[in-house]
Structures are given as C-alpha cells and as structure tokens.
Amino acid sequence: MALYEHVVISRQDISPQQAEALNDTLKHLIEEGGGSVAKIEYWGLRNLTYRIKKNRKGHYSLLAIDAPADAVKEMERQLSINEDVLRYLTVRVEELELELSPILARRDRDRERRDDVPQGAF
C-alpha cells in the first residue's frame, strides 16, 4: 500500500464538531477500502490566502494515510461532491510523519511562551 498525506479545507460556517465528523467519515472510507489512517490533526479555523467560494476562512485538517490507490480515489470522489469541502490535496509520500506537524508544534510553542510570561508583565 502507498503512503499519503491529505489536507482538507472545509467551509467556515460549519462547527468544529462537524469538521471532526468529516475527518471521521474520511477515516471510515479509507478503512472500508482496506487502508488505515495513522494520524488525524485538526488545525482549526484559519484564514485563507484568498477567497474560495465566498469564504475567507476554513477548517483545516491533515490526515496521514496508508491505503491502496482505489481507497484514496473513492475518498477524493466523496470529497468532490461534498458541499462543505472547499479544497483538498492528497500527496504521496515516502514515509509518514507521525509527530506533530509544524502548524501544531508552533501553536504549542506559542502557548508555552505565554505561560512562561509572569502575570502583569505587560
């Protein structure tokens, strides 16, 4: 089976719970096709560089997938007809990165910095 990284951007007006449910649906589709999802990261609501279908923001998610090509094609077909999905991108990789992505690592690092600042310092 091949290894893939998959990023999906969904509409800004759905809730974070609905974005997580979309991730669970994608995981279920991959598992039905004989693959597995090694990691799912929900990056949250982020600004888009340019408007997509009148949206300025989108819910971003990253999936690390080990699946046959047919399962990935079926997942992409389902995403193309889902009106909550703005964009998606699937990239075949040599190996899966299972640690935190740079997006979440930076967010955690920023939180740690804020926690280290004494109260009333600003």
JSON list of C-alpha atoms in Angstrom, two decimals:
[
{"chain": "A", "resi": 1, "resn": "MET", "atom": "CA", "xyz": [0.00, 0.00, 0.00]},
{"chain": "A", "resi": 2, "resn": "ALA", "atom": "CA", "xyz": [1.07, 3.57, -0.61]},
{"chain": "A", "resi": 3, "resn": "LEU", "atom": "CA", "xyz": [1.54, 6.34, 1.94]},
{"chain": "A", "resi": 4, "resn": "TYR", "atom": "CA", "xyz": [-0.25, 9.67, 1.57]},
{"chain": "A", "resi": 5, "resn": "GLU", "atom": "CA", "xyz": [-0.64, 13.00, 3.33]},
{"chain": "A", "resi": 6, "resn": "HIS", "atom": "CA", "xyz": [-4.07, 14.51, 2.79]},
{"chain": "A", "resi": 7, "resn": "VAL", "atom": "CA", "xyz": [-5.16, 18.06, 3.67]},
{"chain": "A", "resi": 8, "resn": "VAL", "atom": "CA", "xyz": [-8.80, 19.09, 3.52]},
{"chain": "A", "resi": 9, "resn": "ILE", "atom": "CA", "xyz": [-10.28, 22.59, 3.94]},
{"chain": "A", "resi": 10, "resn": "SER", "atom": "CA", "xyz": [-13.95, 22.82, 4.83]},
{"chain": "A", "resi": 11, "resn": "ARG", "atom": "CA", "xyz": [-16.32, 25.80, 4.96]},
{"chain": "A", "resi": 12, "resn": "GLN", "atom": "CA", "xyz": [-16.05, 28.37, 7.73]},
{"chain": "A", "resi": 13, "resn": "ASP", "atom": "CA", "xyz": [-19.71, 28.21, 8.73]},
{"chain": "A", "resi": 14, "resn": "ILE", "atom": "CA", "xyz": [-19.66, 24.58, 9.86]},
{"chain": "A", "resi": 15, "resn": "SER", "atom": "CA", "xyz": [-18.83, 23.90, 13.50]},
{"chain": "A", "resi": 16, "resn": "PRO", "atom": "CA", "xyz": [-15.54, 22.35, 14.65]},
{"chain": "A", "resi": 17, "resn": "GLN", "atom": "CA", "xyz": [-17.54, 19.25, 15.62]},
{"chain": "A", "resi": 18, "resn": "GLN", "atom": "CA", "xyz": [-18.82, 18.94, 12.05]},
{"chain": "A", "resi": 19, "resn": "ALA", "atom": "CA", "xyz": [-15.24, 19.29, 10.75]},
{"chain": "A", "resi": 20, "resn": "GLU", "atom": "CA", "xyz": [-14.17, 16.50, 13.12]},
{"chain": "A", "resi": 21, "resn": "ALA", "atom": "CA", "xyz": [-17.10, 14.39, 11.92]},
{"chain": "A", "resi": 22, "resn": "LEU", "atom": "CA", "xyz": [-15.89, 14.90, 8.33]},
{"chain": "A", "resi": 23, "resn": "ASN", "atom": "CA", "xyz": [-12.47, 13.59, 9.42]},
{"chain": "A", "resi": 24, "resn": "ASP", "atom": "CA", "xyz": [-14.12, 10.53, 10.98]},
{"chain": "A", "resi": 25, "resn": "THR", "atom": "CA", "xyz": [-16.05, 9.95, 7.74]},
{"chain": "A", "resi": 26, "resn": "LEU", "atom": "CA", "xyz": [-12.82, 10.10, 5.74]},
{"chain": "A", "resi": 27, "resn": "LYS", "atom": "CA", "xyz": [-11.19, 7.65, 8.15]},
{"chain": "A", "resi": 28, "resn": "HIS", "atom": "CA", "xyz": [-14.14, 5.27, 7.76]},
{"chain": "A", "resi": 29, "resn": "LEU", "atom": "CA", "xyz": [-13.92, 5.47, 3.94]},
{"chain": "A", "resi": 30, "resn": "ILE", "atom": "CA", "xyz": [-10.21, 4.65, 3.99]},
{"chain": "A", "resi": 31, "resn": "GLU", "atom": "CA", "xyz": [-10.70, 1.73, 6.37]},
{"chain": "A", "resi": 32, "resn": "GLU", "atom": "CA", "xyz": [-13.53, 0.36, 4.19]},
{"chain": "A", "resi": 33, "resn": "GLY", "atom": "CA", "xyz": [-11.13, 0.46, 1.25]},
{"chain": "A", "resi": 34, "resn": "GLY", "atom": "CA", "xyz": [-8.56, -1.65, 3.08]},
{"chain": "A", "resi": 35, "resn": "GLY", "atom": "CA", "xyz": [-6.30, 1.13, 4.35]},
{"chain": "A", "resi": 36, "resn": "SER", "atom": "CA", "xyz": [-5.57, 2.80, 7.65]},
{"chain": "A", "resi": 37, "resn": "VAL", "atom": "CA", "xyz": [-5.25, 6.35, 8.94]},
{"chain": "A", "resi": 38, "resn": "ALA", "atom": "CA", "xyz": [-2.13, 6.74, 11.09]},
{"chain": "A", "resi": 39, "resn": "LYS", "atom": "CA", "xyz": [-2.81, 10.31, 12.24]},
{"chain": "A", "resi": 40, "resn": "ILE", "atom": "CA", "xyz": [-5.54, 12.95, 12.08]},
{"chain": "A", "resi": 41, "resn": "GLU", "atom": "CA", "xyz": [-4.72, 16.55, 13.01]},
{"chain": "A", "resi": 42, "resn": "TYR", "atom": "CA", "xyz": [-7.41, 19.21, 13.18]},
{"chain": "A", "resi": 43, "resn": "TRP", "atom": "CA", "xyz": [-5.67, 22.57, 12.70]},
{"chain": "A", "resi": 44, "resn": "GLY", "atom": "CA", "xyz": [-8.73, 24.66, 13.43]},
{"chain": "A", "resi": 45, "resn": "LEU", "atom": "CA", "xyz": [-10.31, 27.63, 11.68]},
{"chain": "A", "resi": 46, "resn": "ARG", "atom": "CA", "xyz": [-7.61, 29.50, 9.76]},
{"chain": "A", "resi": 47, "resn": "ASN", "atom": "CA", "xyz": [-7.54, 32.43, 7.34]},
{"chain": "A", "resi": 48, "resn": "LEU", "atom": "CA", "xyz": [-7.40, 31.63, 3.64]},
{"chain": "A", "resi": 49, "resn": "THR", "atom": "CA", "xyz": [-4.92, 33.47, 1.43]},
{"chain": "A", "resi": 50, "resn": "TYR", "atom": "CA", "xyz": [-7.72, 34.31, -1.00]},
{"chain": "A", "resi": 51, "resn": "ARG", "atom": "CA", "xyz": [-11.47, 33.79, -1.07]},
{"chain": "A", "resi": 52, "resn": "ILE", "atom": "CA", "xyz": [-12.73, 30.38, -2.06]},
{"chain": "A", "resi": 53, "resn": "LYS", "atom": "CA", "xyz": [-16.46, 30.16, -2.81]},
{"chain": "A", "resi": 54, "resn": "LYS", "atom": "CA", "xyz": [-17.03, 33.39, -0.83]},
{"chain": "A", "resi": 55, "resn": "ASN", "atom": "CA", "xyz": [-15.22, 32.03, 2.26]},
{"chain": "A", "resi": 56, "resn": "ARG", "atom": "CA", "xyz": [-12.40, 33.96, 3.94]},
{"chain": "A", "resi": 57, "resn": "LYS", "atom": "CA", "xyz": [-11.64, 31.21, 6.48]},
{"chain": "A", "resi": 58, "resn": "GLY", "atom": "CA", "xyz": [-11.68, 27.44, 6.52]},
{"chain": "A", "resi": 59, "resn": "HIS", "atom": "CA", "xyz": [-11.37, 24.46, 8.85]},
{"chain": "A", "resi": 60, "resn": "TYR", "atom": "CA", "xyz": [-8.07, 22.72, 8.05]},
{"chain": "A", "resi": 61, "resn": "SER", "atom": "CA", "xyz": [-7.33, 19.03, 8.74]},
{"chain": "A", "resi": 62, "resn": "LEU", "atom": "CA", "xyz": [-4.33, 16.82, 7.97]},
{"chain": "A", "resi": 63, "resn": "LEU", "atom": "CA", "xyz": [-4.54, 13.03, 7.61]},
{"chain": "A", "resi": 64, "resn": "ALA", "atom": "CA", "xyz": [-1.64, 10.59, 7.34]},
{"chain": "A", "resi": 65, "resn": "ILE", "atom": "CA", "xyz": [-2.91, 7.65, 5.28]},
{"chain": "A", "resi": 66, "resn": "ASP", "atom": "CA", "xyz": [-1.62, 4.17, 4.42]},
{"chain": "A", "resi": 67, "resn": "ALA", "atom": "CA", "xyz": [-4.04, 2.88, 1.79]},
{"chain": "A", "resi": 68, "resn": "PRO", "atom": "CA", "xyz": [-4.40, 1.48, -1.71]},
{"chain": "A", "resi": 69, "resn": "ALA", "atom": "CA", "xyz": [-4.93, 3.97, -4.53]},
{"chain": "A", "resi": 70, "resn": "ASP", "atom": "CA", "xyz": [-8.56, 2.89, -5.05]},
{"chain": "A", "resi": 71, "resn": "ALA", "atom": "CA", "xyz": [-9.48, 3.82, -1.47]},
{"chain": "A", "resi": 72, "resn": "VAL", "atom": "CA", "xyz": [-7.88, 7.26, -1.89]},
{"chain": "A", "resi": 73, "resn": "LYS", "atom": "CA", "xyz": [-9.69, 7.80, -5.19]},
{"chain": "A", "resi": 74, "resn": "GLU", "atom": "CA", "xyz": [-13.02, 6.94, -3.55]},
{"chain": "A", "resi": 75, "resn": "MET", "atom": "CA", "xyz": [-12.30, 9.34, -0.69]},
{"chain": "A", "resi": 76, "resn": "GLU", "atom": "CA", "xyz": [-11.48, 12.12, -3.18]},
{"chain": "A", "resi": 77, "resn": "ARG", "atom": "CA", "xyz": [-14.66, 11.35, -5.14]},
{"chain": "A", "resi": 78, "resn": "GLN", "atom": "CA", "xyz": [-16.73, 11.70, -1.97]},
{"chain": "A", "resi": 79, "resn": "LEU", "atom": "CA", "xyz": [-14.99, 14.98, -1.13]},
{"chain": "A", "resi": 80, "resn": "SER", "atom": "CA", "xyz": [-15.62, 16.39, -4.60]},
{"chain": "A", "resi": 81, "resn": "ILE", "atom": "CA", "xyz": [-19.40, 16.02, -4.14]},
{"chain": "A", "resi": 82, "resn": "ASN", "atom": "CA", "xyz": [-19.47, 17.24, -0.52]},
{"chain": "A", "resi": 83, "resn": "GLU", "atom": "CA", "xyz": [-20.60, 20.86, -0.48]},
{"chain": "A", "resi": 84, "resn": "ASP", "atom": "CA", "xyz": [-18.91, 21.53, 2.89]},
{"chain": "A", "resi": 85, "resn": "VAL", "atom": "CA", "xyz": [-15.46, 20.92, 1.37]},
{"chain": "A", "resi": 86, "resn": "LEU", "atom": "CA", "xyz": [-13.71, 23.89, -0.23]},
{"chain": "A", "resi": 87, "resn": "ARG", "atom": "CA", "xyz": [-10.42, 22.25, -1.27]},
{"chain": "A", "resi": 88, "resn": "TYR", "atom": "CA", "xyz": [-8.43, 19.08, -0.70]},
{"chain": "A", "resi": 89, "resn": "LEU", "atom": "CA", "xyz": [-4.98, 17.88, -1.66]},
{"chain": "A", "resi": 90, "resn": "THR", "atom": "CA", "xyz": [-3.52, 14.38, -1.49]},
{"chain": "A", "resi": 91, "resn": "VAL", "atom": "CA", "xyz": [0.23, 13.92, -1.83]},
{"chain": "A", "resi": 92, "resn": "ARG", "atom": "CA", "xyz": [2.03, 10.58, -1.99]},
{"chain": "A", "resi": 93, "resn": "VAL", "atom": "CA", "xyz": [5.00, 10.47, 0.40]},
{"chain": "A", "resi": 94, "resn": "GLU", "atom": "CA", "xyz": [7.89, 8.08, 1.05]},
{"chain": "A", "resi": 95, "resn": "GLU", "atom": "CA", "xyz": [7.21, 7.86, 4.79]},
{"chain": "A", "resi": 96, "resn": "LEU", "atom": "CA", "xyz": [4.59, 9.21, 7.18]},
{"chain": "A", "resi": 97, "resn": "GLU", "atom": "CA", "xyz": [5.45, 11.95, 9.67]},
{"chain": "A", "resi": 98, "resn": "LEU", "atom": "CA", "xyz": [3.75, 10.83, 12.88]},
{"chain": "A", "resi": 99, "resn": "GLU", "atom": "CA", "xyz": [4.95, 13.62, 15.17]},
{"chain": "A", "resi": 100, "resn": "LEU", "atom": "CA", "xyz": [3.19, 16.98, 15.40]},
{"chain": "A", "resi": 101, "resn": "SER", "atom": "CA", "xyz": [3.07, 18.96, 12.19]},
{"chain": "A", "resi": 102, "resn": "PRO", "atom": "CA", "xyz": [4.83, 22.36, 12.16]},
{"chain": "A", "resi": 103, "resn": "ILE", "atom": "CA", "xyz": [1.44, 24.10, 12.41]},
{"chain": "A", "resi": 104, "resn": "LEU", "atom": "CA", "xyz": [0.51, 22.45, 15.71]},
{"chain": "A", "resi": 105, "resn": "ALA", "atom": "CA", "xyz": [4.08, 22.47, 17.04]},
{"chain": "A", "resi": 106, "resn": "ARG", "atom": "CA", "xyz": [4.24, 26.25, 16.60]},
{"chain": "A", "resi": 107, "resn": "ARG", "atom": "CA", "xyz": [0.87, 26.67, 18.31]},
{"chain": "A", "resi": 108, "resn": "ASP", "atom": "CA", "xyz": [2.07, 24.60, 21.30]},
{"chain": "A", "resi": 109, "resn": "ARG", "atom": "CA", "xyz": [5.35, 26.54, 21.42]},
{"chain": "A", "resi": 110, "resn": "ASP", "atom": "CA", "xyz": [3.42, 29.85, 21.45]},
{"chain": "A", "resi": 111, "resn": "ARG", "atom": "CA", "xyz": [1.22, 28.59, 24.30]},
{"chain": "A", "resi": 112, "resn": "GLU", "atom": "CA", "xyz": [4.30, 27.62, 26.33]},
{"chain": "A", "resi": 113, "resn": "ARG", "atom": "CA", "xyz": [5.79, 31.09, 25.82]},
{"chain": "A", "resi": 114, "resn": "ARG", "atom": "CA", "xyz": [2.59, 32.76, 27.01]},
{"chain": "A", "resi": 115, "resn": "ASP", "atom": "CA", "xyz": [2.52, 30.51, 30.07]},
{"chain": "A", "resi": 116, "resn": "ASP", "atom": "CA", "xyz": [6.12, 31.44, 30.93]},
{"chain": "A", "resi": 117, "resn": "VAL", "atom": "CA", "xyz": [5.40, 35.19, 30.98]},
{"chain": "A", "resi": 118, "resn": "PRO", "atom": "CA", "xyz": [4.62, 36.36, 34.54]},
{"chain": "A", "resi": 119, "resn": "GLN", "atom": "CA", "xyz": [1.18, 37.88, 35.08]},
{"chain": "A", "resi": 120, "resn": "GLY", "atom": "CA", "xyz": [1.23, 41.68, 34.87]},
{"chain": "A", "resi": 121, "resn": "ALA", "atom": "CA", "xyz": [4.40, 41.76, 32.75]},
{"chain": "A", "resi": 122, "resn": "PHE", "atom": "CA", "xyz": [2.60, 43.65, 30.02]}
]
